[in-house]
Amino acid sequence: MKANKISFLVYAALLVLAAASSCKKSFFTDVNQNPNVPHEVAPNLILPTAEAALGYTQGGDISRFTSLITQQVFGANSQSQTYYLYGYNPGTFDNLWPDLYTSVFINIDTLKNLADAKGYNVYSGISRILMAYTLQVTVDLWGKVPYSQAVKGNANLHPAYDDDKALYDTIASLIDVGTTQLLDAHKGNLIPGADDVIYNGNALSWIKFGHAIKARLYIHQSKGNAAMAQKALDEIALSFTSNAQNAQYTFSVAETAANPWYQFNRDRPGDETFSNSTLAIRLKASNDPRYNIYVDEANDGQGQSADGSHYGGLNSYYGSVNSPVEFITYDELLFIKAEATLRISGDVTAAQTFYRMAIQKNMEKLGISSDDINAYIAANGTLPASSVGAAIAKVADEEFKALYLNP
C-alpha cells in the first residue's frame, strides 16, 4: 500500500511538471527549431558567399550584356544574336536584377549589419567597400535604382528608386566609413583571412580598392568639371601602385565553381563568338598583341580547346575555368589619370606619360613580351596635340581595348 502511494505521488509530480512545461511558449517552439537553418551565420561564411556572388554576377550577365552592346564580342546565335542587335525587352534582365539584389546586395547587407553589431571592424569595412562597388556598377547600368529602402524583406516589398546622383554621394560615404573601420585599431574579435577570396583579409588593400572606386566615381563626373578630375587624381594617389593590387575575384578549378564565361562557352557553344567582333577585327588589323591573348580564332564557335584550357573562341586568360573577373585594375587607374590630366590642364605631354604607362601595365598583366609592348607603344603611344577632345578620345579608345569584358 505504501509503495502504491509513493508511485502515485511520483506520477502526480510528473504530471505537474509536464503541465508547467506545456504552459511555456517555448515548449513547442524550441522543439521546432531547425538546426540546419541557423538564425545567424558567421561573417567568415557570408563574406566568401557575397564575393562569389558579385564575381559571378559581374562576370556573367553583366559582362555578357555590356560586351555585346559595346561589340567586344559577337552575338552569333539564340538570344545572344537578338541582344547583339539591341533586341531587349523588360524581361531581358529578369535574371540579372534578382541576382544583384537577392544574391549580392542582401548578402553584403547581412554581413554589414552582423559585423557592426558584433564590433568586427574589418568585416564591417570590407562590407561597405563591397557595397560601394556593387552599387556603383548597378547605378552605372541603370541610373536610378532602389537602395535606401531595398533588401528589407517583407518590411518593404516595393522600395523606392533613389536618385543616381544622390547614390553616387552614398557610394563615396560608404567608402569613407568603411575606410575608417578598416583603419580602426580595434579590429574586432573575428578577423577575415582565407575566407576573403579577393584580398585575404588585407585591410590596406581594401582601402586602396575604395580609393579606386572613388576615382572612377569622380572621373565619371569630370566632363566640364576640372575639380572632379582633380578629385579623381587625388584618389588615384592613394590607390593601386601595381598590377598585383588589382581588385578581382579568381574562381576555383572545380567545374561547379567555374568562371562564368567558361561555363557559358561550355554550355552554349557558338552562341557568342569572339574573332568576328568589332573589337577583335580592329585588334587583328592593327597587329595588336592582345588579339591572341583575348581570342582563340581557330577554336571560335567550337567546343573545348585542344589543350583543354577553355571552350570556344575566348582564350584562356579570360576564358579558363579559374580565370579572374576584374573589378578595378591598375591600368584602368592610369587611363583615368591620363584623362583627368587632360581635363584639368590640357597638358598632352603629361597625359601621354600616363597613357603609355597604362598600355604597358595592361599588356604586362596579360603576359605580353616587352618587345611587343614597346613596338605597340612606338606605333600607338602618341596622343594627338590637335585638341584636348581628340586626346581624350584616343585615351578612351585604348581603354576600351584594355578593359576587355569589364563593364
Short mmCIF file of C-alpha atoms in Angstrom, two decimals:
data_model
loop_
_atom_site.label_atom_id
_atom_site.label_comp_id
_atom_site.label_asym_id
_atom_site.label_seq_id
_atom_site.Cartn_x
_atom_site.Cartn_y
_atom_site.Cartn_z
CA MET A 1 0.00 0.00 0.00
CA LYS A 2 2.82 2.33 0.91
CA ALA A 3 4.57 1.54 -2.38
CA ASN A 4 1.42 2.37 -4.33
CA LYS A 5 1.15 5.70 -2.55
CA ILE A 6 4.73 6.61 -3.41
CA SER A 7 4.16 5.66 -7.04
CA PHE A 8 1.06 7.81 -7.18
CA LEU A 9 2.89 10.82 -5.72
CA VAL A 10 5.73 10.45 -8.24
CA TYR A 11 3.23 10.15 -11.09
CA ALA A 12 1.36 13.23 -9.88
CA ALA A 13 4.59 15.21 -9.65
CA LEU A 14 5.47 14.29 -13.23
CA LEU A 15 2.05 15.44 -14.40
CA VAL A 16 2.55 18.79 -12.67
CA LEU A 17 5.97 19.23 -14.30
CA ALA A 18 4.53 18.34 -17.70
CA ALA A 19 1.67 20.78 -17.23
CA ALA A 20 4.09 23.51 -16.19
CA SER A 21 6.26 22.86 -19.24
CA SER A 22 3.28 22.90 -21.57
CA CYS A 23 2.34 26.35 -20.28
CA LYS A 24 5.62 27.76 -21.55
CA LYS A 25 5.55 29.06 -25.14
CA SER A 26 8.99 27.62 -25.75
CA PHE A 27 7.84 24.04 -25.05
CA PHE A 28 6.80 23.55 -28.67
CA THR A 29 8.79 26.31 -30.36
CA ASP A 30 12.11 25.01 -29.03
CA VAL A 31 11.32 21.58 -30.39
CA ASN A 32 10.63 23.08 -33.82
CA GLN A 33 13.98 24.86 -34.18
CA ASN A 34 15.66 23.53 -37.31
CA PRO A 35 19.39 23.14 -36.61
CA ASN A 36 20.04 23.15 -40.36
CA VAL A 37 18.62 26.67 -40.75
CA PRO A 38 20.60 28.87 -38.35
CA HIS A 39 19.23 32.28 -37.40
CA GLU A 40 22.69 33.83 -37.61
CA VAL A 41 25.50 32.92 -40.00
CA ALA A 42 29.12 33.72 -39.16
CA PRO A 43 30.81 36.54 -41.14
CA ASN A 44 33.51 34.18 -42.39
CA LEU A 45 30.78 32.25 -44.19
CA ILE A 46 28.88 35.26 -45.52
CA LEU A 47 31.91 37.10 -46.95
CA PRO A 48 33.03 34.42 -49.44
CA THR A 49 29.41 33.90 -50.46
CA ALA A 50 28.98 37.62 -51.17
CA GLU A 51 32.27 37.86 -53.06
CA ALA A 52 31.47 34.82 -55.19
CA ALA A 53 28.00 36.18 -55.96
CA LEU A 54 29.50 39.51 -57.05
CA GLY A 55 32.16 37.83 -59.18
CA TYR A 56 29.65 35.54 -60.82
CA THR A 57 27.07 38.27 -61.45
CA GLN A 58 29.55 40.72 -62.95
CA GLY A 59 31.48 38.08 -64.87
CA GLY A 60 28.24 36.52 -66.06
CA ASP A 61 25.22 38.52 -67.24
CA ILE A 62 26.72 41.98 -66.69
CA SER A 63 29.84 41.18 -68.70
CA ARG A 64 27.91 39.42 -71.47
CA PHE A 65 25.30 42.15 -71.92
CA THR A 66 27.79 45.01 -71.86
CA SER A 67 30.26 43.20 -74.12
CA LEU A 68 27.53 42.56 -76.69
CA ILE A 69 26.36 46.17 -76.54
CA THR A 70 29.89 47.53 -76.95
CA GLN A 71 30.71 44.91 -79.60
CA GLN A 72 33.65 43.41 -77.76
CA VAL A 73 32.01 40.04 -78.53
CA PHE A 74 29.66 38.94 -81.31
CA GLY A 75 26.15 37.58 -80.81
CA ALA A 76 26.06 34.68 -83.24
CA ASN A 77 23.03 32.60 -82.24
CA SER A 78 19.97 32.33 -80.00
CA GLN A 79 19.29 35.15 -77.52
CA SER A 80 22.81 36.48 -77.89
CA GLN A 81 22.13 37.27 -81.53
CA THR A 82 19.00 39.19 -80.54
CA TYR A 83 20.87 41.11 -77.85
CA TYR A 84 23.68 41.96 -80.26
CA LEU A 85 21.03 43.56 -82.48
CA TYR A 86 19.72 45.53 -79.47
CA GLY A 87 16.60 43.38 -79.19
CA TYR A 88 15.94 43.98 -75.50
CA ASN A 89 12.63 43.90 -73.64
CA PRO A 90 11.60 44.38 -69.99
CA GLY A 91 12.12 40.68 -69.29
CA THR A 92 15.66 40.52 -70.65
CA PHE A 93 17.26 41.30 -67.31
CA ASP A 94 14.95 39.15 -65.16
CA ASN A 95 17.91 37.01 -64.08
CA LEU A 96 20.47 39.77 -63.64
CA TRP A 97 18.33 42.09 -61.49
CA PRO A 98 17.43 39.49 -58.81
CA ASP A 99 20.99 38.13 -58.88
CA LEU A 100 22.21 41.59 -57.89
CA TYR A 101 19.64 42.12 -55.16
CA THR A 102 18.97 38.67 -53.71
CA SER A 103 22.48 37.27 -54.06
CA VAL A 104 24.85 40.23 -53.86
CA PHE A 105 23.21 43.18 -52.08
CA ILE A 106 21.38 41.13 -49.46
CA ASN A 107 24.47 39.11 -48.51
CA ILE A 108 26.63 42.21 -48.23
CA ASP A 109 23.94 43.99 -46.19
CA THR A 110 23.62 40.98 -43.88
CA LEU A 111 27.39 40.92 -43.40
CA LYS A 112 27.45 44.66 -42.69
CA ASN A 113 24.68 44.52 -40.09
CA LEU A 114 26.12 41.48 -38.31
CA ALA A 115 29.69 42.83 -38.28
CA ASP A 116 28.51 46.21 -36.98
CA ALA A 117 26.55 44.56 -34.18
CA LYS A 118 29.49 42.39 -33.14
CA GLY A 119 32.18 45.05 -33.48
CA TYR A 120 34.04 43.16 -36.22
CA ASN A 121 35.50 46.29 -37.77
CA VAL A 122 37.48 44.68 -40.59
CA TYR A 123 34.40 42.80 -41.79
CA SER A 124 32.35 45.99 -41.41
CA GLY A 125 34.81 47.96 -43.52
CA ILE A 126 35.04 45.27 -46.21
CA SER A 127 31.25 45.03 -46.41
CA ARG A 128 30.99 48.77 -47.10
CA ILE A 129 33.67 48.71 -49.82
CA LEU A 130 31.89 45.76 -51.44
CA MET A 131 28.54 47.54 -51.14
CA ALA A 132 30.01 50.71 -52.64
CA TYR A 133 31.42 48.84 -55.63
CA THR A 134 28.25 46.85 -56.27
CA LEU A 135 26.12 49.98 -56.01
CA GLN A 136 28.45 51.89 -58.36
CA VAL A 137 28.17 49.20 -61.03
CA THR A 138 24.39 48.99 -60.59
CA VAL A 139 23.91 52.76 -60.82
CA ASP A 140 26.11 52.96 -63.92
CA LEU A 141 23.99 50.26 -65.57
CA TRP A 142 20.52 51.60 -64.71
CA GLY A 143 20.74 55.10 -63.24
CA LYS A 144 18.03 55.37 -60.60
CA VAL A 145 17.80 52.13 -58.59
CA PRO A 146 16.41 51.06 -55.19
CA TYR A 147 18.94 51.25 -52.39
CA SER A 148 17.90 53.15 -49.24
CA GLN A 149 14.70 51.09 -48.91
CA ALA A 150 16.00 47.91 -50.58
CA VAL A 151 16.72 44.44 -49.12
CA LYS A 152 14.31 44.96 -46.22
CA GLY A 153 12.40 41.74 -46.92
CA ASN A 154 8.69 41.73 -46.15
CA ALA A 155 9.05 45.07 -44.39
CA ASN A 156 9.18 46.79 -47.79
CA LEU A 157 8.33 44.83 -50.92
CA HIS A 158 8.18 47.96 -53.10
CA PRO A 159 11.28 50.04 -52.33
CA ALA A 160 11.58 53.49 -53.87
CA TYR A 161 14.10 54.26 -56.58
CA ASP A 162 16.84 56.60 -55.37
CA ASP A 163 18.29 59.40 -57.49
CA ASP A 164 21.50 58.34 -59.22
CA LYS A 165 23.44 61.47 -58.27
CA ALA A 166 22.46 61.01 -54.63
CA LEU A 167 23.57 57.39 -54.88
CA TYR A 168 27.00 58.48 -56.10
CA ASP A 169 27.26 60.51 -52.88
CA THR A 170 26.10 57.46 -50.91
CA ILE A 171 28.84 55.37 -52.53
CA ALA A 172 31.52 57.87 -51.50
CA SER A 173 30.12 57.92 -47.96
CA LEU A 174 30.15 54.11 -47.73
CA ILE A 175 33.81 54.13 -48.71
CA ASP A 176 34.69 56.84 -46.18
CA VAL A 177 33.01 54.97 -43.32
CA GLY A 178 34.46 51.66 -44.48
CA THR A 179 37.95 53.13 -44.60
CA THR A 180 37.61 54.44 -41.05
CA GLN A 181 36.53 50.99 -39.85
CA LEU A 182 39.40 49.28 -41.67
CA LEU A 183 41.87 51.67 -40.02
CA ASP A 184 40.37 51.23 -36.55
CA ALA A 185 42.97 49.88 -34.11
CA HIS A 186 40.26 47.67 -32.61
CA LYS A 187 39.81 45.17 -35.40
CA GLY A 188 37.31 43.04 -33.50
CA ASN A 189 37.42 39.50 -32.16
CA LEU A 190 36.95 37.97 -35.60
CA ILE A 191 39.22 38.96 -38.49
CA PRO A 192 38.96 37.73 -42.10
CA GLY A 193 41.69 35.62 -43.66
CA ALA A 194 41.34 32.91 -46.27
CA ASP A 195 37.57 33.48 -46.32
CA ASP A 196 38.31 36.77 -48.11
CA VAL A 197 38.98 35.50 -51.64
CA ILE A 198 39.72 38.98 -53.01
CA TYR A 199 42.39 40.26 -50.58
CA ASN A 200 42.87 37.55 -47.94
CA GLY A 201 41.81 39.95 -45.19
CA ASN A 202 44.37 42.64 -46.05
CA ALA A 203 42.71 45.83 -44.79
CA LEU A 204 45.11 48.18 -46.59
CA SER A 205 44.33 46.53 -49.93
CA TRP A 206 40.63 47.06 -49.34
CA ILE A 207 41.31 50.72 -48.56
CA LYS A 208 43.16 51.07 -51.88
CA PHE A 209 40.19 49.43 -53.61
CA GLY A 210 37.91 52.01 -52.01
CA HIS A 211 40.04 54.85 -53.35
CA ALA A 212 39.94 53.26 -56.81
CA ILE A 213 36.14 53.21 -56.72
CA LYS A 214 36.08 56.89 -55.78
CA ALA A 215 38.48 57.70 -58.62
CA ARG A 216 36.05 56.05 -61.01
CA LEU A 217 33.13 57.95 -59.48
CA TYR A 218 34.86 61.29 -59.93
CA ILE A 219 36.13 60.74 -63.47
CA HIS A 220 32.55 59.85 -64.46
CA GLN A 221 31.54 63.34 -63.29
CA SER A 222 34.53 65.22 -64.69
CA LYS A 223 33.28 66.35 -68.11
CA GLY A 224 33.50 70.15 -67.93
CA ASN A 225 34.41 69.88 -64.26
CA ALA A 226 38.13 70.17 -63.53
CA ALA A 227 37.51 69.95 -59.77
CA MET A 228 36.07 66.45 -60.19
CA ALA A 229 39.03 65.46 -62.35
CA GLN A 230 41.37 66.66 -59.61
CA LYS A 231 39.47 64.62 -57.05
CA ALA A 232 39.99 61.57 -59.27
CA LEU A 233 43.75 62.25 -59.28
CA ASP A 234 43.75 62.64 -55.50
CA GLU A 235 42.08 59.25 -55.07
CA ILE A 236 44.46 57.55 -57.53
CA ALA A 237 47.40 58.79 -55.46
CA LEU A 238 46.01 56.71 -52.56
CA SER A 239 45.15 53.63 -54.59
CA PHE A 240 46.89 50.86 -56.55
CA THR A 241 50.56 51.15 -57.50
CA SER A 242 50.95 47.83 -59.35
CA ASN A 243 49.02 45.06 -61.10
CA ALA A 244 49.49 42.90 -58.02
CA GLN A 245 46.97 45.08 -56.16
CA ASN A 246 44.16 44.73 -58.72
CA ALA A 247 40.70 44.13 -57.29
CA GLN A 248 39.46 40.90 -58.81
CA TYR A 249 37.73 37.62 -57.98
CA THR A 250 39.50 34.41 -59.01
CA PHE A 251 37.38 31.33 -59.46
CA SER A 252 38.05 27.75 -58.43
CA VAL A 253 39.30 24.99 -60.73
CA ALA A 254 36.18 22.98 -59.87
CA GLU A 255 33.68 22.78 -62.74
CA THR A 256 30.86 23.60 -60.31
CA ALA A 257 32.59 26.82 -59.22
CA ALA A 258 33.99 27.85 -62.58
CA ASN A 259 34.43 31.27 -64.15
CA PRO A 260 31.06 32.32 -65.67
CA TRP A 261 32.45 32.91 -69.18
CA TYR A 262 33.95 29.42 -69.09
CA GLN A 263 30.59 27.99 -68.05
CA PHE A 264 28.69 29.91 -70.72
CA ASN A 265 31.00 28.89 -73.54
CA ARG A 266 30.97 25.29 -72.31
CA ASP A 267 27.18 25.10 -72.06
CA ARG A 268 26.22 27.35 -75.00
CA PRO A 269 28.89 26.69 -77.68
CA GLY A 270 28.68 29.08 -80.59
CA ASP A 271 26.08 31.42 -79.12
CA GLU A 272 28.73 34.12 -78.75
CA THR A 273 31.88 34.32 -80.85
CA PHE A 274 34.96 36.44 -80.40
CA SER A 275 37.16 36.60 -83.50
CA ASN A 276 34.49 38.38 -85.57
CA SER A 277 33.54 41.07 -83.05
CA THR A 278 34.12 44.71 -83.98
CA LEU A 279 36.88 44.97 -81.38
CA ALA A 280 38.62 41.75 -82.47
CA ILE A 281 38.63 42.82 -86.11
CA ARG A 282 40.28 46.10 -85.14
CA LEU A 283 42.86 44.39 -82.94
CA LYS A 284 43.81 41.94 -85.68
CA ALA A 285 44.02 44.63 -88.36
CA SER A 286 46.43 46.68 -86.24
CA ASN A 287 48.57 43.68 -85.20
CA ASP A 288 47.66 44.34 -81.58
CA PRO A 289 49.41 41.67 -79.45
CA ARG A 290 46.31 41.39 -77.27
CA TYR A 291 44.37 39.74 -80.08
CA ASN A 292 45.78 36.27 -79.46
CA ILE A 293 45.54 36.74 -75.69
CA TYR A 294 41.84 37.54 -75.92
CA VAL A 295 40.87 35.31 -78.84
CA ASP A 296 41.42 31.71 -79.91
CA GLU A 297 40.45 32.18 -83.54
CA ALA A 298 40.90 28.53 -84.57
CA ASN A 299 38.54 27.33 -81.84
CA ASP A 300 35.93 30.10 -82.14
CA GLY A 301 32.40 28.74 -82.10
CA GLN A 302 33.67 25.28 -81.19
CA GLY A 303 33.80 23.14 -78.06
CA GLN A 304 36.75 22.54 -75.78
CA SER A 305 40.14 23.74 -76.98
CA ALA A 306 42.87 21.27 -77.93
CA ASP A 307 44.79 21.98 -74.72
CA GLY A 308 41.63 21.66 -72.62
CA SER A 309 42.01 25.13 -71.08
CA HIS A 310 38.86 26.80 -72.42
CA TYR A 311 35.81 26.49 -74.65
CA GLY A 312 35.08 28.38 -77.85
CA GLY A 313 36.93 31.46 -79.00
CA LEU A 314 37.57 33.20 -75.68
CA ASN A 315 41.17 32.33 -74.94
CA SER A 316 42.39 31.06 -71.60
CA TYR A 317 43.37 34.33 -69.89
CA TYR A 318 39.70 35.29 -69.52
CA GLY A 319 38.07 32.03 -70.61
CA SER A 320 39.56 29.29 -68.43
CA VAL A 321 37.86 27.56 -65.52
CA ASN A 322 39.61 29.75 -62.91
CA SER A 323 40.08 32.98 -64.86
CA PRO A 324 39.65 36.16 -62.81
CA VAL A 325 36.76 38.57 -63.03
CA GLU A 326 38.34 42.01 -62.77
CA PHE A 327 36.59 44.77 -60.80
CA ILE A 328 39.06 47.68 -60.95
CA THR A 329 42.66 47.38 -62.14
CA TYR A 330 45.84 49.42 -62.04
CA ASP A 331 45.81 50.02 -65.80
CA GLU A 332 42.30 51.48 -65.56
CA LEU A 333 43.53 53.95 -62.94
CA LEU A 334 46.37 55.02 -65.23
CA PHE A 335 43.92 55.65 -68.07
CA ILE A 336 41.81 57.70 -65.63
CA LYS A 337 44.95 59.59 -64.66
CA ALA A 338 45.65 60.45 -68.30
CA GLU A 339 42.08 61.63 -68.87
CA ALA A 340 41.96 63.63 -65.63
CA THR A 341 45.22 65.37 -66.52
CA LEU A 342 43.79 66.42 -69.88
CA ARG A 343 40.57 67.70 -68.30
CA ILE A 344 42.43 69.72 -65.67
CA SER A 345 45.23 71.30 -67.67
CA GLY A 346 45.08 70.11 -71.27
CA ASP A 347 48.72 69.05 -70.88
CA VAL A 348 49.02 66.43 -73.61
CA THR A 349 52.67 65.67 -72.84
CA ALA A 350 51.98 64.88 -69.17
CA ALA A 351 48.86 62.88 -70.04
CA GLN A 352 50.79 60.90 -72.64
CA THR A 353 53.15 59.61 -69.95
CA PHE A 354 50.23 58.08 -68.02
CA TYR A 355 48.59 56.87 -71.24
CA ARG A 356 51.70 54.94 -72.28
CA MET A 357 52.14 53.54 -68.79
CA ALA A 358 48.52 52.35 -68.84
CA ILE A 359 49.10 50.42 -72.08
CA GLN A 360 52.33 48.97 -70.71
CA LYS A 361 50.77 47.78 -67.44
CA ASN A 362 47.78 46.34 -69.24
CA MET A 363 49.98 44.29 -71.56
CA GLU A 364 52.34 43.23 -68.76
CA LYS A 365 49.33 41.92 -66.86
CA LEU A 366 48.40 39.84 -69.91
CA GLY A 367 51.89 38.39 -70.17
CA ILE A 368 52.90 40.12 -73.42
CA SER A 369 56.64 40.39 -74.08
CA SER A 370 58.45 43.68 -73.56
CA ASP A 371 59.49 43.75 -77.22
CA ASP A 372 55.87 43.53 -78.36
CA ILE A 373 54.83 46.13 -75.80
CA ASN A 374 57.50 48.57 -76.92
CA ALA A 375 56.63 48.06 -80.58
CA TYR A 376 52.96 48.70 -79.92
CA ILE A 377 53.62 51.84 -77.89
CA ALA A 378 56.00 53.14 -80.56
CA ALA A 379 53.22 52.80 -83.12
CA ASN A 380 50.25 53.85 -80.94
CA GLY A 381 51.59 55.73 -77.94
CA THR A 382 51.34 59.32 -79.17
CA LEU A 383 48.34 61.41 -78.20
CA PRO A 384 47.12 63.93 -80.76
CA ALA A 385 48.06 67.51 -79.91
CA SER A 386 45.36 68.99 -82.15
CA SER A 387 42.82 69.28 -79.33
CA VAL A 388 42.14 68.09 -75.80
CA GLY A 389 38.99 66.38 -77.04
CA ALA A 390 40.93 64.36 -79.61
CA ALA A 391 43.48 63.33 -76.98
CA ILE A 392 40.71 62.24 -74.56
CA ALA A 393 39.06 60.24 -77.36
CA LYS A 394 42.29 58.34 -78.01
CA VAL A 395 42.73 57.60 -74.28
CA ALA A 396 39.16 56.31 -74.18
CA ASP A 397 39.67 54.15 -77.26
CA GLU A 398 42.76 52.50 -75.83
CA GLU A 399 41.00 51.99 -72.51
CA PHE A 400 38.16 50.26 -74.39
CA LYS A 401 40.68 47.76 -75.77
CA ALA A 402 42.31 47.23 -72.38
CA LEU A 403 39.20 46.74 -70.24
CA TYR A 404 38.13 43.64 -72.12
CA LEU A 405 34.85 42.15 -70.87
CA ASN A 406 34.92 44.56 -67.92
CA PRO A 407 31.84 46.81 -67.71
#
